[in-house]
Amino acid sequence: MDHFLYKDGVLCAEEVPIPEIAAAVGTPFYVYSTATLLRHFQLFDEALEGMDHLVCYAMKAASNQAILKTLAQAGAGMDVVSGGEYMRAKAAGVPGDKIVFSGVGKTAAEIRLALEGGIRQFNVESEPEMEVLNATALALGVTAPITIRVNPDVDAKTHAKIATGKSENKFGIPISRAQEVYALAGAMQGLEVIGIDVHIGSQLTDLSPFELAYQKVAELTVQLRAEGHNIRRLDLGGGLGIPYARDNQAPPLPSDYGALVKRTLGHLDCEIEIEPGRLIAGNAGLMVSEVIYVKSGEDRDFLIIDGAMNDLIRPAMYEAYHDIVPVIEPDAGIEQVKFDIVGPVCESGDTFAKGRAMPPVAAGELVAFRSAGAYGAVMSSEYNSRPLIPEVLVHKDQFAVIRPRPTFDEMINRDTIPSWL
Ligand code: LLP
């Protein structure tokens, strides 16, 4: 469920009509709904009720500080994967003891930053990383709390570019070697082993891969405890998928996921941590764009819009589907037409949809990409020297620009010219 509905024939974000925002900030732009962000966070929080737990929002999905603050004020922790994300979370007021550091290639500098600034735990992904973490902690005279990310060799049944739990993927240590690696970690003076971490992929629309992975984690917990490790926290990653197409069969709900967690891991008396990103932010955001031209090709019509692959790369990168709807509600029963929906960037890959049936729209009209809140703005770039598009946050009848569009000068003046030119 989200809070982007037509009211009196106009698409609104909560109580704010989208054309009002477009008039204020220009197009294209991202707009997020506070109510949807909070609702999705709360769904996870409620799903784990009765278990000691923390929902650590995977801020890679949408990392604007206003979004982080909204979720942090509701009680969310953060899952970060870089020094930049760590600093951004801190800047948004998230305390270090609610920040989890994930990622396969943490540098010594990033590790130091987090150890000095405070951290809930590091999710360690390899032995060499473990050694750097140990050495850095010892040098600083502190102990680093860790889980080790295990790779359970489970097929997440999702797009290959976002599956992470098969043995051929770069993530974690093979679960078959877990006992050996935990023994090594246990012997390191700078580390405190507190738990196990697993994350098998993103946009999972079936619970069975989670079930397989969590069963393996349950078995490993028992084994590691028998070997003397005080396993008390299980980080289960993120990955629950969202309905991108309105007419799709809805994926499992956070409550179904929560029931699965309780069923597979509830008996272990561990604190549960989860790292959802997409399900919290995805359907909480739209990308709004204006139609520049409707162009008739030889065998098709192109809708050329002012948003492009640099603003929302998911269709070009993962063949991802996004619902694209007119901002002015079409008359009921109007006959649909087919368009190839494309941006102005000079690549054929700058295509959002091919042969998409939708109500007719004309130049100057607004269209909205649904489910664009996660992995939208954060993956955007200024390719073709198109300035990053603004982000707007709505709260009931108010809206605020939470990242302004840079002017051409601001964009251009980031370059510096060497003295010899
Ligand atoms: N935890 C870890 C360690 C992760 O690597 C990820 C996502 C998450 C949590 C959050 O997963 P989520 O709940 O959002 O599925 N750019 C791609 C998605 C990349 C996901 C990367 N890792 C896309 O646009 O589909």
CSV table of C-alpha atoms and ligand atoms in Angstrom, one decimal:
chain,number,residue,atom,x,y,z
A,1,MET,CA,0.0,0.0,0.0
A,2,ASP,CA,1.2,3.5,-0.7
A,3,HIS,CA,0.0,7.1,-0.4
A,4,PHE,CA,0.0,8.1,-4.0
A,5,LEU,CA,-3.6,8.2,-5.0
A,6,TYR,CA,-5.8,10.1,-7.5
A,7,LYS,CA,-7.9,12.7,-5.8
A,8,ASP,CA,-10.3,14.7,-7.9
A,9,GLY,CA,-8.6,13.4,-11.0
A,10,VAL,CA,-5.1,14.4,-10.0
A,11,LEU,CA,-2.4,12.1,-8.7
A,12,CYS,CA,-1.4,13.2,-5.2
A,13,ALA,CA,1.4,12.4,-2.8
A,14,GLU,CA,-0.5,12.2,0.5
A,15,GLU,CA,-2.5,15.4,0.3
A,16,VAL,CA,-0.3,17.3,-2.1
A,17,PRO,CA,-1.2,17.3,-5.8
A,18,ILE,CA,1.8,16.3,-7.9
A,19,PRO,CA,1.4,19.2,-10.4
A,20,GLU,CA,1.9,21.6,-7.5
A,21,ILE,CA,5.3,20.1,-6.7
A,22,ALA,CA,6.2,20.1,-10.4
A,23,ALA,CA,5.4,23.8,-10.6
A,24,ALA,CA,7.6,24.5,-7.7
A,25,VAL,CA,10.7,22.4,-8.5
A,26,GLY,CA,10.4,21.7,-12.2
A,27,THR,CA,10.7,18.2,-13.8
A,28,PRO,CA,12.0,15.6,-13.5
A,29,PHE,CA,12.0,15.0,-9.7
A,30,TYR,CA,11.7,12.3,-7.1
A,31,VAL,CA,8.9,12.6,-4.5
A,32,TYR,CA,8.6,10.5,-1.3
A,33,SER,CA,5.7,9.9,1.1
A,34,THR,CA,6.5,10.1,4.8
A,35,ALA,CA,3.4,8.0,5.6
A,36,THR,CA,4.4,5.2,3.2
A,37,LEU,CA,8.0,5.1,4.5
A,38,LEU,CA,6.7,4.9,8.1
A,39,ARG,CA,4.1,2.4,7.3
A,40,HIS,CA,6.5,0.0,5.7
A,41,PHE,CA,9.0,0.3,8.5
A,42,GLN,CA,6.2,-0.4,11.0
A,43,LEU,CA,5.1,-3.5,9.1
A,44,PHE,CA,8.5,-5.0,9.6
A,45,ASP,CA,8.7,-3.9,13.2
A,46,GLU,CA,5.3,-5.4,14.0
A,47,ALA,CA,6.2,-8.6,12.0
A,48,LEU,CA,9.0,-9.3,14.5
A,49,GLU,CA,7.0,-8.3,17.6
A,50,GLY,CA,7.7,-10.7,20.5
A,51,MET,CA,11.3,-11.2,19.5
A,52,ASP,CA,14.1,-9.0,20.6
A,53,HIS,CA,14.8,-7.2,17.3
A,54,LEU,CA,16.1,-4.2,15.4
A,55,VAL,CA,15.1,-3.2,11.8
A,56,CYS,CA,18.2,-1.6,10.3
A,57,TYR,CA,17.1,0.2,7.1
A,58,ALA,CA,19.4,-0.6,4.2
A,59,MET,CA,20.1,3.0,3.4
A,60,LYS,CA,21.6,2.2,0.0
A,61,ALA,CA,18.0,2.1,-1.2
A,62,ALA,CA,17.4,5.8,-0.6
A,63,SER,CA,19.8,7.7,1.6
A,64,ASN,CA,18.6,11.3,1.7
A,65,GLN,CA,19.1,12.5,5.3
A,66,ALA,CA,15.5,13.5,5.5
A,67,ILE,CA,14.5,9.9,4.8
A,68,LEU,CA,17.0,8.6,7.3
A,69,LYS,CA,15.8,11.0,10.0
A,70,THR,CA,12.1,10.0,9.3
A,71,LEU,CA,12.9,6.4,9.9
A,72,ALA,CA,15.4,6.9,12.7
A,73,GLN,CA,12.8,8.9,14.6
A,74,ALA,CA,10.5,5.9,14.3
A,75,GLY,CA,13.2,3.7,15.9
A,76,ALA,CA,15.0,2.3,12.9
A,77,GLY,CA,18.7,1.4,12.9
A,78,MET,CA,20.7,1.7,9.7
A,79,ASP,CA,22.6,-0.8,7.5
A,80,VAL,CA,25.6,1.0,5.9
A,81,VAL,CA,28.0,-0.2,3.2
A,82,SER,CA,30.6,2.6,2.9
A,83,GLY,CA,32.3,5.4,4.9
A,84,GLY,CA,30.0,7.8,3.1
A,85,GLU,CA,26.8,6.0,4.2
A,86,TYR,CA,28.2,5.8,7.7
A,87,MET,CA,28.8,9.5,7.9
A,88,ARG,CA,25.5,10.3,6.3
A,89,ALA,CA,23.7,8.2,8.9
A,90,LYS,CA,25.6,9.9,11.7
A,91,ALA,CA,24.8,13.3,10.1
A,92,ALA,CA,21.1,12.4,10.1
A,93,GLY,CA,21.4,11.8,13.9
A,94,VAL,CA,21.6,8.0,14.0
A,95,PRO,CA,23.6,6.9,17.0
A,96,GLY,CA,26.6,4.6,16.3
A,97,ASP,CA,25.1,1.8,18.3
A,98,LYS,CA,22.3,1.5,15.8
A,99,ILE,CA,24.5,1.4,12.7
A,100,VAL,CA,25.5,-1.9,11.2
A,101,PHE,CA,28.4,-2.0,8.7
A,102,SER,CA,28.0,-4.4,5.8
A,103,GLY,CA,29.9,-4.8,2.6
A,104,VAL,CA,32.5,-7.0,1.0
A,105,GLY,CA,35.3,-4.4,0.7
A,106,LYS,CA,35.5,-2.2,3.8
A,107,THR,CA,38.8,-0.3,3.7
A,108,ALA,CA,41.0,0.2,6.8
A,109,ALA,CA,40.0,3.9,6.7
A,110,GLU,CA,36.3,3.1,6.7
A,111,ILE,CA,36.8,0.6,9.5
A,112,ARG,CA,38.7,3.2,11.6
A,113,LEU,CA,36.0,5.8,11.0
A,114,ALA,CA,33.3,3.4,12.3
A,115,LEU,CA,35.4,2.2,15.3
A,116,GLU,CA,36.0,5.8,16.3
A,117,GLY,CA,32.5,7.0,15.7
A,118,GLY,CA,30.7,4.1,17.3
A,119,ILE,CA,29.2,1.0,15.7
A,120,ARG,CA,26.7,-1.7,16.5
A,121,GLN,CA,28.6,-4.4,14.7
A,122,PHE,CA,30.6,-5.1,11.5
A,123,ASN,CA,29.3,-7.8,9.3
A,124,VAL,CA,32.6,-9.3,8.2
A,125,GLU,CA,32.8,-10.9,4.8
A,126,SER,CA,36.3,-12.5,4.6
A,127,GLU,CA,39.4,-13.5,6.5
A,128,PRO,CA,41.6,-10.7,5.2
A,129,GLU,CA,38.9,-8.2,6.3
A,130,MET,CA,38.9,-9.9,9.7
A,131,GLU,CA,42.6,-9.4,10.0
A,132,VAL,CA,42.4,-5.7,9.1
A,133,LEU,CA,39.5,-5.2,11.5
A,134,ASN,CA,41.4,-6.9,14.3
A,135,ALA,CA,44.6,-4.9,13.7
A,136,THR,CA,42.7,-1.6,13.5
A,137,ALA,CA,40.7,-2.3,16.7
A,138,LEU,CA,43.9,-3.3,18.6
A,139,ALA,CA,45.7,-0.2,17.4
A,140,LEU,CA,42.8,1.9,18.7
A,141,GLY,CA,42.6,-0.1,21.9
A,142,VAL,CA,39.0,-1.2,21.3
A,143,THR,CA,37.2,-4.4,20.6
A,144,ALA,CA,35.1,-4.7,17.4
A,145,PRO,CA,31.8,-6.5,17.7
A,146,ILE,CA,31.3,-8.8,14.7
A,147,THR,CA,29.1,-11.2,12.9
A,148,ILE,CA,30.4,-13.1,10.0
A,149,ARG,CA,28.4,-13.1,6.8
A,150,VAL,CA,27.9,-16.7,5.6
A,151,ASN,CA,27.1,-17.6,2.1
A,152,PRO,CA,24.5,-20.4,2.3
A,153,ASP,CA,24.7,-21.3,-1.4
A,154,VAL,CA,21.0,-20.8,-1.9
A,155,ASP,CA,19.4,-19.7,-5.1
A,156,ALA,CA,17.4,-16.5,-4.4
A,157,LYS,CA,15.5,-16.9,-7.7
A,158,THR,CA,15.9,-13.2,-8.5
A,159,HIS,CA,17.7,-11.2,-11.2
A,160,ALA,CA,21.3,-12.4,-11.5
A,161,LYS,CA,22.7,-9.0,-10.9
A,162,ILE,CA,21.1,-8.8,-7.4
A,163,ALA,CA,21.4,-12.4,-6.3
A,164,THR,CA,24.1,-12.7,-3.6
A,165,GLY,CA,23.7,-16.1,-1.9
A,166,LYS,CA,25.1,-18.5,-4.4
A,167,SER,CA,28.6,-19.9,-4.0
A,168,GLU,CA,29.7,-18.2,-7.2
A,169,ASN,CA,28.8,-14.8,-5.8
A,170,LYS,CA,31.5,-12.6,-4.1
A,171,PHE,CA,29.6,-12.3,-0.8
A,172,GLY,CA,30.4,-13.8,2.6
A,173,ILE,CA,32.3,-16.9,3.4
A,174,PRO,CA,31.1,-20.3,2.3
A,175,ILE,CA,28.9,-21.7,5.0
A,176,SER,CA,30.9,-25.0,4.7
A,177,ARG,CA,33.9,-23.1,6.1
A,178,ALA,CA,32.1,-21.2,8.8
A,179,GLN,CA,33.3,-23.2,11.8
A,180,GLU,CA,37.0,-22.8,10.7
A,181,VAL,CA,36.6,-19.0,10.2
A,182,TYR,CA,34.7,-18.5,13.4
A,183,ALA,CA,37.5,-20.3,15.3
A,184,LEU,CA,40.0,-17.9,13.7
A,185,ALA,CA,37.9,-14.9,14.7
A,186,GLY,CA,37.4,-16.2,18.2
A,187,ALA,CA,41.1,-16.2,18.7
A,188,MET,CA,41.6,-12.6,17.7
A,189,GLN,CA,41.9,-10.2,20.6
A,190,GLY,CA,40.5,-7.2,18.8
A,191,LEU,CA,37.2,-8.9,17.8
A,192,GLU,CA,34.2,-10.0,19.8
A,193,VAL,CA,32.1,-12.5,17.9
A,194,ILE,CA,28.5,-11.9,18.6
A,195,GLY,CA,26.5,-13.5,15.8
A,196,ILE,CA,25.9,-14.6,12.3
A,197,ASP,CA,24.9,-12.6,9.2
A,198,VAL,CA,23.3,-13.7,6.0
A,199,HIS,CA,21.8,-11.9,3.0
A,200,ILE,CA,20.9,-13.8,-0.1
A,201,GLY,CA,19.7,-11.3,-2.6
A,202,SER,CA,17.2,-8.6,-3.4
A,203,GLN,CA,13.6,-8.5,-4.8
A,204,LEU,CA,12.8,-12.0,-3.6
A,205,THR,CA,9.1,-12.7,-4.3
A,206,ASP,CA,9.1,-16.2,-2.8
A,207,LEU,CA,9.9,-17.0,0.8
A,208,SER,CA,11.4,-20.5,0.2
A,209,PRO,CA,15.0,-19.3,-0.4
A,210,PHE,CA,14.8,-17.3,2.9
A,211,GLU,CA,13.5,-20.5,4.6
A,212,LEU,CA,16.4,-22.6,3.3
A,213,ALA,CA,19.0,-20.0,4.2
A,214,TYR,CA,17.6,-19.4,7.7
A,215,GLN,CA,17.4,-23.1,8.4
A,216,LYS,CA,21.1,-23.3,7.6
A,217,VAL,CA,21.7,-20.3,9.9
A,218,ALA,CA,19.8,-22.1,12.7
A,219,GLU,CA,21.9,-25.2,12.4
A,220,LEU,CA,25.1,-23.2,12.3
A,221,THR,CA,24.0,-21.3,15.5
A,222,VAL,CA,23.7,-24.6,17.3
A,223,GLN,CA,27.1,-25.8,16.0
A,224,LEU,CA,28.9,-22.6,16.8
A,225,ARG,CA,27.5,-22.4,20.3
A,226,ALA,CA,28.6,-26.0,20.9
A,227,GLU,CA,32.1,-24.8,20.0
A,228,GLY,CA,32.0,-22.1,22.6
A,229,HIS,CA,31.0,-19.0,20.6
A,230,ASN,CA,28.4,-16.8,22.2
A,231,ILE,CA,26.1,-16.4,19.3
A,232,ARG,CA,23.4,-14.0,20.4
A,233,ARG,CA,22.5,-11.9,17.3
A,234,LEU,CA,21.3,-13.0,13.9
A,235,ASP,CA,21.4,-10.5,11.1
A,236,LEU,CA,19.1,-11.8,8.4
A,237,GLY,CA,19.8,-9.2,5.7
A,238,GLY,CA,17.1,-7.7,3.5
A,239,GLY,CA,15.7,-8.8,0.2
A,240,LEU,CA,11.9,-9.0,0.5
A,241,GLY,CA,10.5,-7.9,-2.8
A,242,ILE,CA,7.8,-5.4,-3.7
A,243,PRO,CA,5.0,-5.5,-6.3
A,244,TYR,CA,6.3,-3.4,-9.2
A,245,ALA,CA,3.3,-4.0,-11.4
A,246,ARG,CA,-0.1,-3.2,-10.0
A,247,ASP,CA,-1.6,-6.3,-11.6
A,248,ASN,CA,1.1,-8.7,-10.4
A,249,GLN,CA,0.5,-11.3,-7.8
A,250,ALA,CA,1.5,-9.6,-4.6
A,251,PRO,CA,4.7,-10.9,-3.1
A,252,PRO,CA,4.7,-12.2,0.5
A,253,LEU,CA,4.1,-9.5,3.2
A,254,PRO,CA,6.4,-8.6,6.0
A,255,SER,CA,4.0,-10.4,8.3
A,256,ASP,CA,4.5,-13.6,6.3
A,257,TYR,CA,8.3,-13.0,6.5
A,258,GLY,CA,8.1,-12.4,10.2
A,259,ALA,CA,6.2,-15.6,10.8
A,260,LEU,CA,8.9,-17.5,8.8
A,261,VAL,CA,11.7,-15.9,10.9
A,262,LYS,CA,9.9,-17.0,14.1
A,263,ARG,CA,9.3,-20.5,12.8
A,264,THR,CA,12.9,-21.0,11.7
A,265,LEU,CA,14.9,-19.1,14.3
A,266,GLY,CA,12.5,-18.3,17.2
A,267,HIS,CA,13.7,-21.2,19.4
A,268,LEU,CA,17.3,-19.9,19.5
A,269,ASP,CA,16.7,-17.0,21.8
A,270,CYS,CA,18.8,-14.6,19.6
A,271,GLU,CA,18.3,-11.0,18.9
A,272,ILE,CA,17.1,-10.6,15.3
A,273,GLU,CA,18.3,-7.9,13.0
A,274,ILE,CA,17.0,-7.4,9.5
A,275,GLU,CA,18.1,-5.0,6.8
A,276,PRO,CA,15.2,-4.2,4.4
A,277,GLY,CA,15.8,-1.4,1.9
A,278,ARG,CA,13.5,-1.8,-1.1
A,279,LEU,CA,10.4,-2.7,0.8
A,280,ILE,CA,10.6,0.3,3.0
A,281,ALA,CA,11.5,2.9,0.3
A,282,GLY,CA,10.5,1.4,-3.0
A,283,ASN,CA,6.8,2.1,-3.1
A,284,ALA,CA,7.3,5.2,-1.0
A,285,GLY,CA,8.7,7.2,-4.0
A,286,LEU,CA,7.7,8.3,-7.5
A,287,MET,CA,9.8,9.8,-10.2
A,288,VAL,CA,7.8,12.4,-12.0
A,289,SER,CA,8.7,13.5,-15.5
A,290,GLU,CA,7.2,15.6,-18.3
A,291,VAL,CA,6.5,14.5,-21.8
A,292,ILE,CA,8.7,16.5,-24.2
A,293,TYR,CA,7.5,15.1,-27.5
A,294,VAL,CA,5.3,12.3,-28.9
A,295,LYS,CA,7.2,11.1,-31.9
A,296,SER,CA,5.8,8.8,-34.5
A,297,GLY,CA,8.3,6.2,-35.7
A,298,GLU,CA,8.0,3.8,-38.6
A,299,ASP,CA,6.1,1.2,-36.7
A,300,ARG,CA,5.7,2.7,-33.2
A,301,ASP,CA,5.2,5.8,-31.2
A,302,PHE,CA,7.8,7.1,-28.9
A,303,LEU,CA,7.0,9.0,-25.7
A,304,ILE,CA,10.1,11.2,-25.2
A,305,ILE,CA,10.2,12.4,-21.6
A,306,ASP,CA,12.5,14.6,-19.7
A,307,GLY,CA,13.6,11.9,-17.3
A,308,ALA,CA,16.3,9.6,-18.5
A,309,MET,CA,18.5,6.6,-17.7
A,310,ASN,CA,20.8,8.8,-15.7
A,311,ASP,CA,17.9,9.7,-13.4
A,312,LEU,CA,16.4,6.1,-13.0
A,313,ILE,CA,18.8,3.4,-14.3
A,314,ARG,CA,16.8,0.3,-13.2
A,315,PRO,CA,15.1,-0.4,-16.5
A,316,ALA,CA,18.4,-0.1,-18.4
A,317,MET,CA,20.4,-2.0,-15.9
A,318,TYR,CA,18.1,-4.8,-14.8
A,319,GLU,CA,15.3,-4.7,-17.4
A,320,ALA,CA,13.2,-3.6,-14.5
A,321,TYR,CA,9.6,-2.9,-14.9
A,322,HIS,CA,8.0,0.3,-13.4
A,323,ASP,CA,4.4,1.3,-13.8
A,324,ILE,CA,4.2,4.6,-15.6
A,325,VAL,CA,1.0,6.5,-15.1
A,326,PRO,CA,-0.4,9.8,-16.2
A,327,VAL,CA,-0.6,12.4,-13.4
A,328,ILE,CA,-4.0,13.6,-14.6
A,329,GLU,CA,-6.3,10.6,-14.2
A,330,PRO,CA,-7.5,9.4,-17.5
A,331,ASP,CA,-11.2,9.1,-18.2
A,332,ALA,CA,-12.6,5.8,-17.2
A,333,GLY,CA,-12.9,3.5,-20.2
A,334,ILE,CA,-10.5,5.5,-22.4
A,335,GLU,CA,-8.8,3.3,-25.0
A,336,GLN,CA,-5.1,2.6,-24.2
A,337,VAL,CA,-2.4,3.2,-26.8
A,338,LYS,CA,1.1,1.7,-27.0
A,339,PHE,CA,4.3,3.7,-26.6
A,340,ASP,CA,8.0,3.1,-26.4
A,341,ILE,CA,8.9,5.3,-23.4
A,342,VAL,CA,12.3,6.8,-23.7
A,343,GLY,CA,14.6,9.6,-22.3
A,344,PRO,CA,16.7,12.1,-24.1
A,345,VAL,CA,20.1,10.4,-23.5
A,346,CYS,CA,22.0,9.4,-26.6
A,347,GLU,CA,21.9,5.7,-26.1
A,348,SER,CA,19.2,3.2,-27.2
A,349,GLY,CA,19.5,1.7,-23.7
A,350,ASP,CA,17.8,4.9,-22.5
A,351,THR,CA,14.4,3.1,-22.8
A,352,PHE,CA,12.1,2.8,-19.9
A,353,ALA,CA,9.5,0.6,-21.6
A,354,LYS,CA,8.8,-0.9,-25.0
A,355,GLY,CA,5.3,-1.2,-26.4
A,356,ARG,CA,3.8,-0.1,-23.1
A,357,ALA,CA,0.0,0.1,-23.2
A,358,MET,CA,-1.2,3.2,-21.4
A,359,PRO,CA,-3.7,6.0,-21.7
A,360,PRO,CA,-2.8,8.5,-24.4
A,361,VAL,CA,-0.7,11.4,-23.1
A,362,ALA,CA,0.5,14.5,-24.9
A,363,ALA,CA,3.6,16.8,-24.9
A,364,GLY,CA,3.6,18.9,-21.7
A,365,GLU,CA,1.7,16.3,-19.6
A,366,LEU,CA,3.2,14.7,-16.5
A,367,VAL,CA,3.8,11.0,-16.0
A,368,ALA,CA,4.8,9.3,-12.8
A,369,PHE,CA,7.0,6.2,-12.4
A,370,ARG,CA,5.7,4.2,-9.5
A,371,SER,CA,7.9,2.2,-7.2
A,372,ALA,CA,10.9,4.4,-7.8
A,373,GLY,CA,11.7,5.2,-4.2
A,374,ALA,CA,14.4,2.5,-3.8
A,375,TYR,CA,17.5,2.4,-6.0
A,376,GLY,CA,16.3,5.5,-7.9
A,377,ALA,CA,17.8,8.8,-6.8
A,378,VAL,CA,20.8,7.0,-5.2
A,379,MET,CA,21.8,5.4,-8.5
A,380,SER,CA,21.4,8.5,-10.5
A,381,SER,CA,24.2,10.3,-12.2
A,382,GLU,CA,24.9,13.4,-14.3
A,383,TYR,CA,25.6,11.6,-17.5
A,384,ASN,CA,25.1,13.8,-20.5
A,385,SER,CA,25.6,16.7,-18.1
A,386,ARG,CA,22.1,16.4,-16.9
A,387,PRO,CA,22.0,17.9,-13.3
A,388,LEU,CA,21.0,15.5,-10.6
A,389,ILE,CA,17.2,15.7,-10.2
A,390,PRO,CA,15.7,17.1,-7.0
A,391,GLU,CA,14.2,15.0,-4.2
A,392,VAL,CA,11.0,16.2,-2.4
A,393,LEU,CA,9.5,14.8,0.8
A,394,VAL,CA,5.8,15.1,1.5
A,395,HIS,CA,4.2,15.0,4.9
A,396,LYS,CA,0.4,15.2,4.8
A,397,ASP,CA,-0.3,18.6,3.1
A,398,GLN,CA,3.3,19.8,3.3
A,399,PHE,CA,6.2,19.3,1.0
A,400,ALA,CA,9.9,20.2,1.2
A,401,VAL,CA,12.8,20.0,-1.2
A,402,ILE,CA,15.2,17.6,0.5
A,403,ARG,CA,17.8,17.8,-2.2
A,404,PRO,CA,17.7,20.7,-4.6
A,405,ARG,CA,18.5,20.5,-8.3
A,406,PRO,CA,22.1,21.9,-8.9
A,407,THR,CA,22.2,24.8,-11.3
A,408,PHE,CA,24.3,24.4,-14.4
A,409,ASP,CA,27.0,26.5,-12.7
A,410,GLU,CA,27.0,24.4,-9.6
A,411,MET,CA,27.4,21.3,-11.7
A,412,ILE,CA,30.1,22.7,-14.0
A,413,ASN,CA,32.1,24.4,-11.3
A,414,ARG,CA,32.7,21.0,-9.6
A,415,ASP,CA,35.4,20.6,-12.2
A,416,THR,CA,38.7,22.2,-11.5
A,417,ILE,CA,41.1,23.2,-14.3
A,418,PRO,CA,44.8,22.3,-14.0
A,419,SER,CA,47.3,25.2,-13.9
A,420,TRP,CA,48.7,24.3,-17.3
A,421,LEU,CA,45.4,24.9,-19.1
B,1,LLP,N1,21.7,-5.9,3.1
B,1,LLP,C1,22.7,-6.1,2.3
B,1,LLP,C2,23.9,-6.7,2.8
B,1,LLP,C3,22.5,-5.8,0.9
B,1,LLP,O1,23.5,-6.0,0.1
B,1,LLP,C4,21.2,-5.3,0.5
B,1,LLP,C5,21.0,-4.9,-0.9
B,1,LLP,C6,20.2,-5.1,1.4
B,1,LLP,C7,20.5,-5.4,2.7
B,1,LLP,C8,18.9,-4.5,1.1
B,1,LLP,O2,18.2,-5.3,0.2
B,1,LLP,P1,16.7,-5.0,-0.2
B,1,LLP,O3,15.8,-5.2,1.0
B,1,LLP,O4,16.7,-3.6,-0.7
B,1,LLP,O5,16.3,-5.9,-1.3
B,1,LLP,N2,20.1,-1.8,-7.2
B,1,LLP,C9,19.4,-3.0,-7.2
B,1,LLP,C10,19.3,-3.6,-5.8
B,1,LLP,C11,20.6,-3.9,-5.2
B,1,LLP,C12,20.5,-4.5,-3.8
B,1,LLP,C13,21.9,-4.6,-3.2
B,1,LLP,N3,21.9,-5.0,-1.8
B,1,LLP,C14,18.0,-2.7,-7.8
B,1,LLP,O6,17.7,-1.6,-8.2
B,1,LLP,O7,17.2,-3.6,-7.9
